[in-house]
GROMACS .gro file of N, CA and C in nm:
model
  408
    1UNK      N    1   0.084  -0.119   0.000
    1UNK     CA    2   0.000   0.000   0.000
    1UNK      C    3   0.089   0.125   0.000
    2UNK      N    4   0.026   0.209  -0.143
    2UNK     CA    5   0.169   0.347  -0.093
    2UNK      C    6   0.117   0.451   0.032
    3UNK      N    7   0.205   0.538   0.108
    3UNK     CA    8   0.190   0.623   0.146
    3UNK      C    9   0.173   0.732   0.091
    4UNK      N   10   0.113   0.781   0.018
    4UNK     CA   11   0.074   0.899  -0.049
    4UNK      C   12  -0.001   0.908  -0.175
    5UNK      N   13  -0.147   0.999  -0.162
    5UNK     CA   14  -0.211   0.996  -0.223
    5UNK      C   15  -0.160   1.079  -0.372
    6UNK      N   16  -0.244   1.023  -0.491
    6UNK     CA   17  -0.173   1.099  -0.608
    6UNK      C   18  -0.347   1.132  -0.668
    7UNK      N   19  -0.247   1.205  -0.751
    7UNK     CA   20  -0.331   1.305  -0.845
    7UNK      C   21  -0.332   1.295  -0.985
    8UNK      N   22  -0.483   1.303  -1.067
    8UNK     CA   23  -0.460   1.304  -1.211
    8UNK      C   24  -0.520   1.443  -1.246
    9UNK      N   25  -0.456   1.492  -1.325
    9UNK     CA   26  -0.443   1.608  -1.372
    9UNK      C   27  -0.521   1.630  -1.562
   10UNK      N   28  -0.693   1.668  -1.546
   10UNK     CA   29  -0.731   1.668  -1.698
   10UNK      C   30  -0.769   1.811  -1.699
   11UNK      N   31  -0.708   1.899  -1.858
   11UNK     CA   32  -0.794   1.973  -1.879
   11UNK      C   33  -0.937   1.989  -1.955
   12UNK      N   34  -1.039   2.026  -1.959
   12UNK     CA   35  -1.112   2.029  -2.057
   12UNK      C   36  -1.194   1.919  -2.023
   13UNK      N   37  -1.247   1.836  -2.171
   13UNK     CA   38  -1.285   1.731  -2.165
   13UNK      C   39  -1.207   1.620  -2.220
   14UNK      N   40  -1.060   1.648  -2.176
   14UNK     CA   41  -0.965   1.548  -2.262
   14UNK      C   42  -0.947   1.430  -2.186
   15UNK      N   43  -0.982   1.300  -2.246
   15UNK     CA   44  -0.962   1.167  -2.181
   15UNK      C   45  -0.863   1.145  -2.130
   16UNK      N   46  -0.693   1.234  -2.202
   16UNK     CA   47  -0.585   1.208  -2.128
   16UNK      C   48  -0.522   1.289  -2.068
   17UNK      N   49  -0.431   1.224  -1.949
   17UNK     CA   50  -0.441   1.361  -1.820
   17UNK      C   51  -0.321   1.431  -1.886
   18UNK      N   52  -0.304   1.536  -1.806
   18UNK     CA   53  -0.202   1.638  -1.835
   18UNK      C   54  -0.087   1.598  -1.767
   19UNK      N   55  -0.116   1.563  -1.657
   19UNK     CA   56  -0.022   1.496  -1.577
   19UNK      C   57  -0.071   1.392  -1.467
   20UNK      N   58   0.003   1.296  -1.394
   20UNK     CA   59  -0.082   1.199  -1.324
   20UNK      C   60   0.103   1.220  -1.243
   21UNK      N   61   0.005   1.242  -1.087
   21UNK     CA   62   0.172   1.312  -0.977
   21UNK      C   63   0.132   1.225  -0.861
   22UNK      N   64   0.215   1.215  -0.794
   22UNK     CA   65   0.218   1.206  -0.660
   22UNK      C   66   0.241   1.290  -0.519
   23UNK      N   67   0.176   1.326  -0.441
   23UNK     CA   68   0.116   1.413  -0.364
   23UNK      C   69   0.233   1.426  -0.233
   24UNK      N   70   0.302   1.525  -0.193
   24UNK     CA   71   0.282   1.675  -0.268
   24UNK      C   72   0.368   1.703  -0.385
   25UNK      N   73   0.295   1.802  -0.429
   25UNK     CA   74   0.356   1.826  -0.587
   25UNK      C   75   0.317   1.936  -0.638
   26UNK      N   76   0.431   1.988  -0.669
   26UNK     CA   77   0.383   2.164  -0.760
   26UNK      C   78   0.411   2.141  -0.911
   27UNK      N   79   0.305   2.164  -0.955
   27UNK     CA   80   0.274   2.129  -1.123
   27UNK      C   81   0.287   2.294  -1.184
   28UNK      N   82   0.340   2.317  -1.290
   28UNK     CA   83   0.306   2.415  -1.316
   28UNK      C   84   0.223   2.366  -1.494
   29UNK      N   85   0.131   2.509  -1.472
   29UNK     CA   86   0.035   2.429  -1.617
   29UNK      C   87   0.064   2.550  -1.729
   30UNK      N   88   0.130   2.513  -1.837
   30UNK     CA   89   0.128   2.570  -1.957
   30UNK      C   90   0.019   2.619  -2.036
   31UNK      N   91  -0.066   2.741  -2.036
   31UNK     CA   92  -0.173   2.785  -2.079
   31UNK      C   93  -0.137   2.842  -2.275
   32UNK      N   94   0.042   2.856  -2.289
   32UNK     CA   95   0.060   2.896  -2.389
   32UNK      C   96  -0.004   2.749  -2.516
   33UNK      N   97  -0.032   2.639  -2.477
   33UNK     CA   98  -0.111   2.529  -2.543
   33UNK      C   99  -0.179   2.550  -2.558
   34UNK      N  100  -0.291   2.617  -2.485
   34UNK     CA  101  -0.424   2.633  -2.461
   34UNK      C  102  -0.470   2.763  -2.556
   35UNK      N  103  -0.619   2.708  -2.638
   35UNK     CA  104  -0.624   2.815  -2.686
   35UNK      C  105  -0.728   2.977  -2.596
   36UNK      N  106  -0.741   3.058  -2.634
   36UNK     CA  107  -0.786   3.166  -2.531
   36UNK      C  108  -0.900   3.145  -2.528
   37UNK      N  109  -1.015   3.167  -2.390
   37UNK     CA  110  -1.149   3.145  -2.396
   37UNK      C  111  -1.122   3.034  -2.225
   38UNK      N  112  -1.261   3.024  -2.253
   38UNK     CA  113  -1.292   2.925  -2.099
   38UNK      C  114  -1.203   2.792  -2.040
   39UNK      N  115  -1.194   2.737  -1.962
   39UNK     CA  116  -1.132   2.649  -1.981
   39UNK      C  117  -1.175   2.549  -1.829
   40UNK      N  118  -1.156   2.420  -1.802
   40UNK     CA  119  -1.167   2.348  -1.671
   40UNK      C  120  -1.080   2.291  -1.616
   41UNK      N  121  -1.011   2.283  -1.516
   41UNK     CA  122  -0.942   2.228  -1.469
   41UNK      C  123  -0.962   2.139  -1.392
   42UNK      N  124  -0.972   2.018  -1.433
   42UNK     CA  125  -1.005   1.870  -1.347
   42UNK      C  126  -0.899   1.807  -1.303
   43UNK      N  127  -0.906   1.829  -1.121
   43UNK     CA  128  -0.808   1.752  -1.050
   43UNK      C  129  -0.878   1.612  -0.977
   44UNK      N  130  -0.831   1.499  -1.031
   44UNK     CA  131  -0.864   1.401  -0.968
   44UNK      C  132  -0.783   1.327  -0.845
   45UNK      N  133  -0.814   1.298  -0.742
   45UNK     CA  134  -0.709   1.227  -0.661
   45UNK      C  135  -0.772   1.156  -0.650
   46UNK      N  136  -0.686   1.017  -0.546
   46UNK     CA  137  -0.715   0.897  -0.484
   46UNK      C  138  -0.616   0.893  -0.375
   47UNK      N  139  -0.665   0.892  -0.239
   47UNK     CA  140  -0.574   0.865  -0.130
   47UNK      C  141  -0.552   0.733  -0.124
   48UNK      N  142  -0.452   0.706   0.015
   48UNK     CA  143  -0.370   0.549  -0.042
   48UNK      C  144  -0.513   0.428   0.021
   49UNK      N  145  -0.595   0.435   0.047
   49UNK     CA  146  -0.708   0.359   0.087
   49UNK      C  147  -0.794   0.329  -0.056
   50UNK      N  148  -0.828   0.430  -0.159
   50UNK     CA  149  -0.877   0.385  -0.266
   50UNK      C  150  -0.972   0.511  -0.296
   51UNK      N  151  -0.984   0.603  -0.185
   51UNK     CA  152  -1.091   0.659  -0.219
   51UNK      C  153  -1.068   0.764  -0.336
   52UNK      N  154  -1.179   0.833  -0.392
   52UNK     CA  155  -1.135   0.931  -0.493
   52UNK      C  156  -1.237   1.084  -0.450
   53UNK      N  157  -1.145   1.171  -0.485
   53UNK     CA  158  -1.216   1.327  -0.464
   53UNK      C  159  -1.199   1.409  -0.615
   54UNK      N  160  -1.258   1.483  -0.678
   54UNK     CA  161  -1.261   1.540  -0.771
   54UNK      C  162  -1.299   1.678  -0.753
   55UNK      N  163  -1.218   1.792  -0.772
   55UNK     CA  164  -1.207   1.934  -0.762
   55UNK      C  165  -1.234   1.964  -0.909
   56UNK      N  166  -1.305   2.057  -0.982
   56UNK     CA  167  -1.322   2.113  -1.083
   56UNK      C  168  -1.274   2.269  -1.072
   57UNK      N  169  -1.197   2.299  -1.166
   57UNK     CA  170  -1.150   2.478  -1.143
   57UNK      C  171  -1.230   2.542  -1.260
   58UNK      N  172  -1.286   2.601  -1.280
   58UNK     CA  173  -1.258   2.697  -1.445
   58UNK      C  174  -1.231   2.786  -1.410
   59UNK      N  175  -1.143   2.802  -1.542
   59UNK     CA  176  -1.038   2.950  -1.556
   59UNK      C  177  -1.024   2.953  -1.656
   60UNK      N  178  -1.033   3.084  -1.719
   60UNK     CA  179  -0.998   3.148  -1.913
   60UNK      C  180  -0.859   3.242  -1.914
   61UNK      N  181  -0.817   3.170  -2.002
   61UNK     CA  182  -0.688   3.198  -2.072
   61UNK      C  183  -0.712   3.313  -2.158
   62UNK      N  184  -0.621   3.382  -2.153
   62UNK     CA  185  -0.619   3.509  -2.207
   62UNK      C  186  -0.414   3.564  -2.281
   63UNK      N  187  -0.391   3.446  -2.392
   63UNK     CA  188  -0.258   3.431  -2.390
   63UNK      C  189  -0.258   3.561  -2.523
   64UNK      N  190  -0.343   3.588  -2.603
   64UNK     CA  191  -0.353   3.630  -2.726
   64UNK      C  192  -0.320   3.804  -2.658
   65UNK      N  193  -0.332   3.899  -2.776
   65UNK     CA  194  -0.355   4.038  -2.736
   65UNK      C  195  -0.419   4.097  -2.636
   66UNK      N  196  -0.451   4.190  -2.596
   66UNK     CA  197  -0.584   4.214  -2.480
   66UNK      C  198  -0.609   4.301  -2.584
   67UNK      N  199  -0.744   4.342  -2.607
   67UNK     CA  200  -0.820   4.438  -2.696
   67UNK      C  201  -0.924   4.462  -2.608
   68UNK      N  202  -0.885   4.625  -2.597
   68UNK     CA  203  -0.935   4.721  -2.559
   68UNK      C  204  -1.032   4.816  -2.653
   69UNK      N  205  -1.179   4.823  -2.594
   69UNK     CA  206  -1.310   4.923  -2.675
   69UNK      C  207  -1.357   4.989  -2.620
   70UNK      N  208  -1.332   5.131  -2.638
   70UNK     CA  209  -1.413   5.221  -2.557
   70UNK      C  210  -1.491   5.292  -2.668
   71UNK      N  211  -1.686   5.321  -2.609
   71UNK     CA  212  -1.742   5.366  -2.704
   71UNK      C  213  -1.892   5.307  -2.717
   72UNK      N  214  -1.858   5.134  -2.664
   72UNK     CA  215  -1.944   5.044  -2.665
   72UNK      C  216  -1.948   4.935  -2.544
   73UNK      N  217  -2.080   4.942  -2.443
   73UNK     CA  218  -2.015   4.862  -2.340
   73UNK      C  219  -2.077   4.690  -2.390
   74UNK      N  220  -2.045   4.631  -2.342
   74UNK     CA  221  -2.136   4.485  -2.346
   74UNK      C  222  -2.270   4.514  -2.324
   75UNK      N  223  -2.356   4.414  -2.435
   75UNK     CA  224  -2.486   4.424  -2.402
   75UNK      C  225  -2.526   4.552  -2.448
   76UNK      N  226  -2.462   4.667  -2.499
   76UNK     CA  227  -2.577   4.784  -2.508
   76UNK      C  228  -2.672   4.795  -2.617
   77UNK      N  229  -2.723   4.871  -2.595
   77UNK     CA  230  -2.859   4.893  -2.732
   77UNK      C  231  -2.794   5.035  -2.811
   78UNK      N  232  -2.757   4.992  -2.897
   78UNK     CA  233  -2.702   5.085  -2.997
   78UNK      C  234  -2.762   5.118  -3.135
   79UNK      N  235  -2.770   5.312  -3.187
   79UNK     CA  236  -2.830   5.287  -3.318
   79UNK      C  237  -2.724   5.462  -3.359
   80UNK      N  238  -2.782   5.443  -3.492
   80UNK     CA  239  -2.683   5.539  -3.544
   80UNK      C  240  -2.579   5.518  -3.565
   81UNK      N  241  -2.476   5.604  -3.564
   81UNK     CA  242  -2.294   5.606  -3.588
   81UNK      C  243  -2.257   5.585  -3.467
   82UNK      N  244  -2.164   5.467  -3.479
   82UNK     CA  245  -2.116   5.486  -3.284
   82UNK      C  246  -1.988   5.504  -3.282
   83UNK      N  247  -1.939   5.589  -3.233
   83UNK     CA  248  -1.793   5.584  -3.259
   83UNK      C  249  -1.702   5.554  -3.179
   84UNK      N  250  -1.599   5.406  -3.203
   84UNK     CA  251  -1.522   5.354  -3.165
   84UNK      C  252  -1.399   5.379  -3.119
   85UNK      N  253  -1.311   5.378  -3.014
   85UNK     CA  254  -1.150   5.329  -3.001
   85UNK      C  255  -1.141   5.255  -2.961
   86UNK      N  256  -1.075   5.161  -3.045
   86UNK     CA  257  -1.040   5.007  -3.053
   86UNK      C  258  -0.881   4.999  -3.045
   87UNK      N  259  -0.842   4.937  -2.954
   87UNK     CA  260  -0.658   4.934  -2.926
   87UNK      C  261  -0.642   4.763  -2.904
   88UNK      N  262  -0.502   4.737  -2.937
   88UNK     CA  263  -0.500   4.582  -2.918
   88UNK      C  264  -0.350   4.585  -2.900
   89UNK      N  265  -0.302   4.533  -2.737
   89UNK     CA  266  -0.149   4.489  -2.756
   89UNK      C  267  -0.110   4.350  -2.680
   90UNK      N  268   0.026   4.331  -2.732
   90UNK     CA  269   0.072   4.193  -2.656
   90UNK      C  270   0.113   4.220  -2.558
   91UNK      N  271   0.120   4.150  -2.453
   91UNK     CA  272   0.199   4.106  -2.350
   91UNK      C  273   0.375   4.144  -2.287
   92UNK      N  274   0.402   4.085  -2.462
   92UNK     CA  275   0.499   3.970  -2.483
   92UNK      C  276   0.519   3.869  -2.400
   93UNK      N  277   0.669   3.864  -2.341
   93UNK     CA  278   0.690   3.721  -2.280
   93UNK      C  279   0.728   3.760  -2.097
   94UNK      N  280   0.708   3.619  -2.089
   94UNK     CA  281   0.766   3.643  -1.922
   94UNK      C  282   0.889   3.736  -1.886
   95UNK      N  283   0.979   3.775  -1.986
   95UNK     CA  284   1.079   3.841  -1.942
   95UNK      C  285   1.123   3.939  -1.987
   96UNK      N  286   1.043   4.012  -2.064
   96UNK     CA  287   1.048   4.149  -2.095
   96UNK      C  288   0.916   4.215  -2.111
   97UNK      N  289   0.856   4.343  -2.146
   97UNK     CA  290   0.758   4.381  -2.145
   97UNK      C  291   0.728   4.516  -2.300
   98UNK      N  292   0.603   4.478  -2.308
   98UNK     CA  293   0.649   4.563  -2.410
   98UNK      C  294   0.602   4.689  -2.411
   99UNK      N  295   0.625   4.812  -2.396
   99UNK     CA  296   0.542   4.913  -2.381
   99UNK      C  297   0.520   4.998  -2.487
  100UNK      N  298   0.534   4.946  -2.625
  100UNK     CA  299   0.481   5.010  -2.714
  100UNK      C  300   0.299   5.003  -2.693
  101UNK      N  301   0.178   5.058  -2.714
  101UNK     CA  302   0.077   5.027  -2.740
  101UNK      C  303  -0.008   4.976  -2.571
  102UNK      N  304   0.076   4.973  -2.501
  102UNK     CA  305   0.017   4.906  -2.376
  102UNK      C  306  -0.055   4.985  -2.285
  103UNK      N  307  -0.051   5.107  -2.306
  103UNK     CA  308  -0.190   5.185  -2.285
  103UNK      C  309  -0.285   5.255  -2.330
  104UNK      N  310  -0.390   5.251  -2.302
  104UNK     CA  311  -0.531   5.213  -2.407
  104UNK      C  312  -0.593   5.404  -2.317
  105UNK      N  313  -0.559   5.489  -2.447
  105UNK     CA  314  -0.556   5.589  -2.436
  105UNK      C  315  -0.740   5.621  -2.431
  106UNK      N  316  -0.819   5.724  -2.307
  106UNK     CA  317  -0.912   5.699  -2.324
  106UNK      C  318  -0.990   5.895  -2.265
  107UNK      N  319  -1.115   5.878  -2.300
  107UNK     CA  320  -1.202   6.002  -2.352
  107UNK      C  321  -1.170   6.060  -2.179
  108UNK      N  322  -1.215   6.200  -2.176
  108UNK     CA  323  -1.209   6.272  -2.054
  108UNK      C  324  -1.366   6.175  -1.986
  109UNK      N  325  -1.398   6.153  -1.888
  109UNK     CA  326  -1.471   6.092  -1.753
  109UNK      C  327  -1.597   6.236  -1.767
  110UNK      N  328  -1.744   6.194  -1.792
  110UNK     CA  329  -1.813   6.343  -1.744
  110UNK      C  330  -1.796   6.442  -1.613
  111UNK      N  331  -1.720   6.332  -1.498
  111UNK     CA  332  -1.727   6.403  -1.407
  111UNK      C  333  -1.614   6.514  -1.327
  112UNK      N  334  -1.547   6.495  -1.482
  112UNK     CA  335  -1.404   6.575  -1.433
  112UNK      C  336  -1.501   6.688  -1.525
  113UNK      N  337  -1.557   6.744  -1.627
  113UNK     CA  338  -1.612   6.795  -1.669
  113UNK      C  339  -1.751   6.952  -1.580
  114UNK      N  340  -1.766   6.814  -1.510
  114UNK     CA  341  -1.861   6.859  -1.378
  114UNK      C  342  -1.758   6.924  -1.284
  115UNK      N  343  -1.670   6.877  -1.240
  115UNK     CA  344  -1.577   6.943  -1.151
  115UNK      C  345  -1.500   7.080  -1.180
  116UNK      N  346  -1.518   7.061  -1.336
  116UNK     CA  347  -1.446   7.192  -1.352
  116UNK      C  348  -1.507   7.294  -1.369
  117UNK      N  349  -1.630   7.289  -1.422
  117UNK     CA  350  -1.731   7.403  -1.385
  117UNK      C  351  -1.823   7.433  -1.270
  118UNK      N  352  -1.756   7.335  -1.195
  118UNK     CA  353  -1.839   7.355  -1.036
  118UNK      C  354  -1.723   7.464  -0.953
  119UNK      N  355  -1.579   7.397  -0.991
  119UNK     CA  356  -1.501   7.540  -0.951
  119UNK      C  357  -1.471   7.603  -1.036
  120UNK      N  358  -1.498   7.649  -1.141
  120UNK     CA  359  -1.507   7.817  -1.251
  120UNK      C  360  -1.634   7.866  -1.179
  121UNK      N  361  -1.729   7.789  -1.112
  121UNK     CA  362  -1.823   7.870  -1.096
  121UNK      C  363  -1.840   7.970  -1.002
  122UNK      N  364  -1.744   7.846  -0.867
  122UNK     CA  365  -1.714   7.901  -0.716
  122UNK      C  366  -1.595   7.992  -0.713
  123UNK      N  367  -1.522   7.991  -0.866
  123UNK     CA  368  -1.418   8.111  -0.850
  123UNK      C  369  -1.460   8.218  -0.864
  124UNK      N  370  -1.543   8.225  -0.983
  124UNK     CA  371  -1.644   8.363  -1.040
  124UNK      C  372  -1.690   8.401  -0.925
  125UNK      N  373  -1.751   8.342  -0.830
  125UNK     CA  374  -1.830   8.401  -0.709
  125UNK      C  375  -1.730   8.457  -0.627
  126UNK      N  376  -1.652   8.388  -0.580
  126UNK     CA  377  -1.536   8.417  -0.478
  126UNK      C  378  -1.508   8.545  -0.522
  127UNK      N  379  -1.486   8.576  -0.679
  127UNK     CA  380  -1.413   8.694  -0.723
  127UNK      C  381  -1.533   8.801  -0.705
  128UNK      N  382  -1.604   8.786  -0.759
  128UNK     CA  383  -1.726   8.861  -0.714
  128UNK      C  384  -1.765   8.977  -0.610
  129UNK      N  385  -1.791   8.840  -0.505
  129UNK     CA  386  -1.835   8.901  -0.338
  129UNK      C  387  -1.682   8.950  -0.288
  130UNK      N  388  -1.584   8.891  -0.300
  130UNK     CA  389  -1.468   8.963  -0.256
  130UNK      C  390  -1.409   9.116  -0.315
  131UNK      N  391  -1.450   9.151  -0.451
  131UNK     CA  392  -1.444   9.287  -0.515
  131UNK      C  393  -1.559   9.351  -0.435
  132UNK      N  394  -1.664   9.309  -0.425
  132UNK     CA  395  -1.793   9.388  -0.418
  132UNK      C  396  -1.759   9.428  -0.211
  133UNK      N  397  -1.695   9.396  -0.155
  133UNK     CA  398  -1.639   9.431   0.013
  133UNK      C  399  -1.583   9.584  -0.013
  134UNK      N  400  -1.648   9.676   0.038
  134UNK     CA  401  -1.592   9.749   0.058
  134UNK      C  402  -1.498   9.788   0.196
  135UNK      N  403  -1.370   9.825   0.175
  135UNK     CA  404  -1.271   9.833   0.350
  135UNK      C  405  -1.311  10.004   0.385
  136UNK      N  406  -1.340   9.971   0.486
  136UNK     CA  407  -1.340  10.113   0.561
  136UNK      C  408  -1.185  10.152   0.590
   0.00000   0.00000   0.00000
């Protein structure tokens, strides 16, 4: 009988494991295989008695570009001309970075808009009532 329970390792719905370990064990999992979108991670064990436990993970891979849209949120109801900025960059790799394109340049916020004519407004006043004091 062994002392230590092991583990089979499937992603997806693939009949064959990714890895099949013995417990403890740090696996690391290669997602650059994987194509981008949803994905499951099925850990099967069996401790040394026979029994079996099954953990399911999902997690989505995201190895491709990130593309960035401002203009249009998910789900909206849109008609007319809508006008888009659409940006898309890589990653690159674990050991360098790339900062061409890697920030996703975007419209002024309404409420900085609001802020700024809430103080042009309170300056105008300030200037105002403070001219209009006469000093003895």
């Amino acid at each position: 009988m062994k002392d230590h329970s092991t583990v089979v390792i499937f992603i997806d719905d693939d009949q064959t494991p990714a890895a099949q370990l013995q417990t403890p064990v740090q696996f690391k999992l290669d997602t650059n295989k994987l194509p981008d979108g949803m994905h499951t991670l099925k850990i099967v064990s069996k401790d040394p008695a026979g029994k079996e436990g099954i953990r399911l993970i999902p997690f989505e891979v995201r190895n491709g570009p990130a593309v960035a849209v401002e203009g249009i949120k998910e789900n909206a109801v849109v008609d007319g001309i809508v006008p888009l900025m659409i940006n898309a960059y890589g990653k690159g790799d674990q050991q360098s970075f790339i900062i061409t394109g890697s920030e996703t340049p975007q419209s002024i916020p309404f409420w900085i808009y609001v802020l700024i004519i809430s103080f042009s407004g309170w300056a105008i006043y300030y200037l105002i009532t403070s001219v209009s004091i006469k000093l003895v």
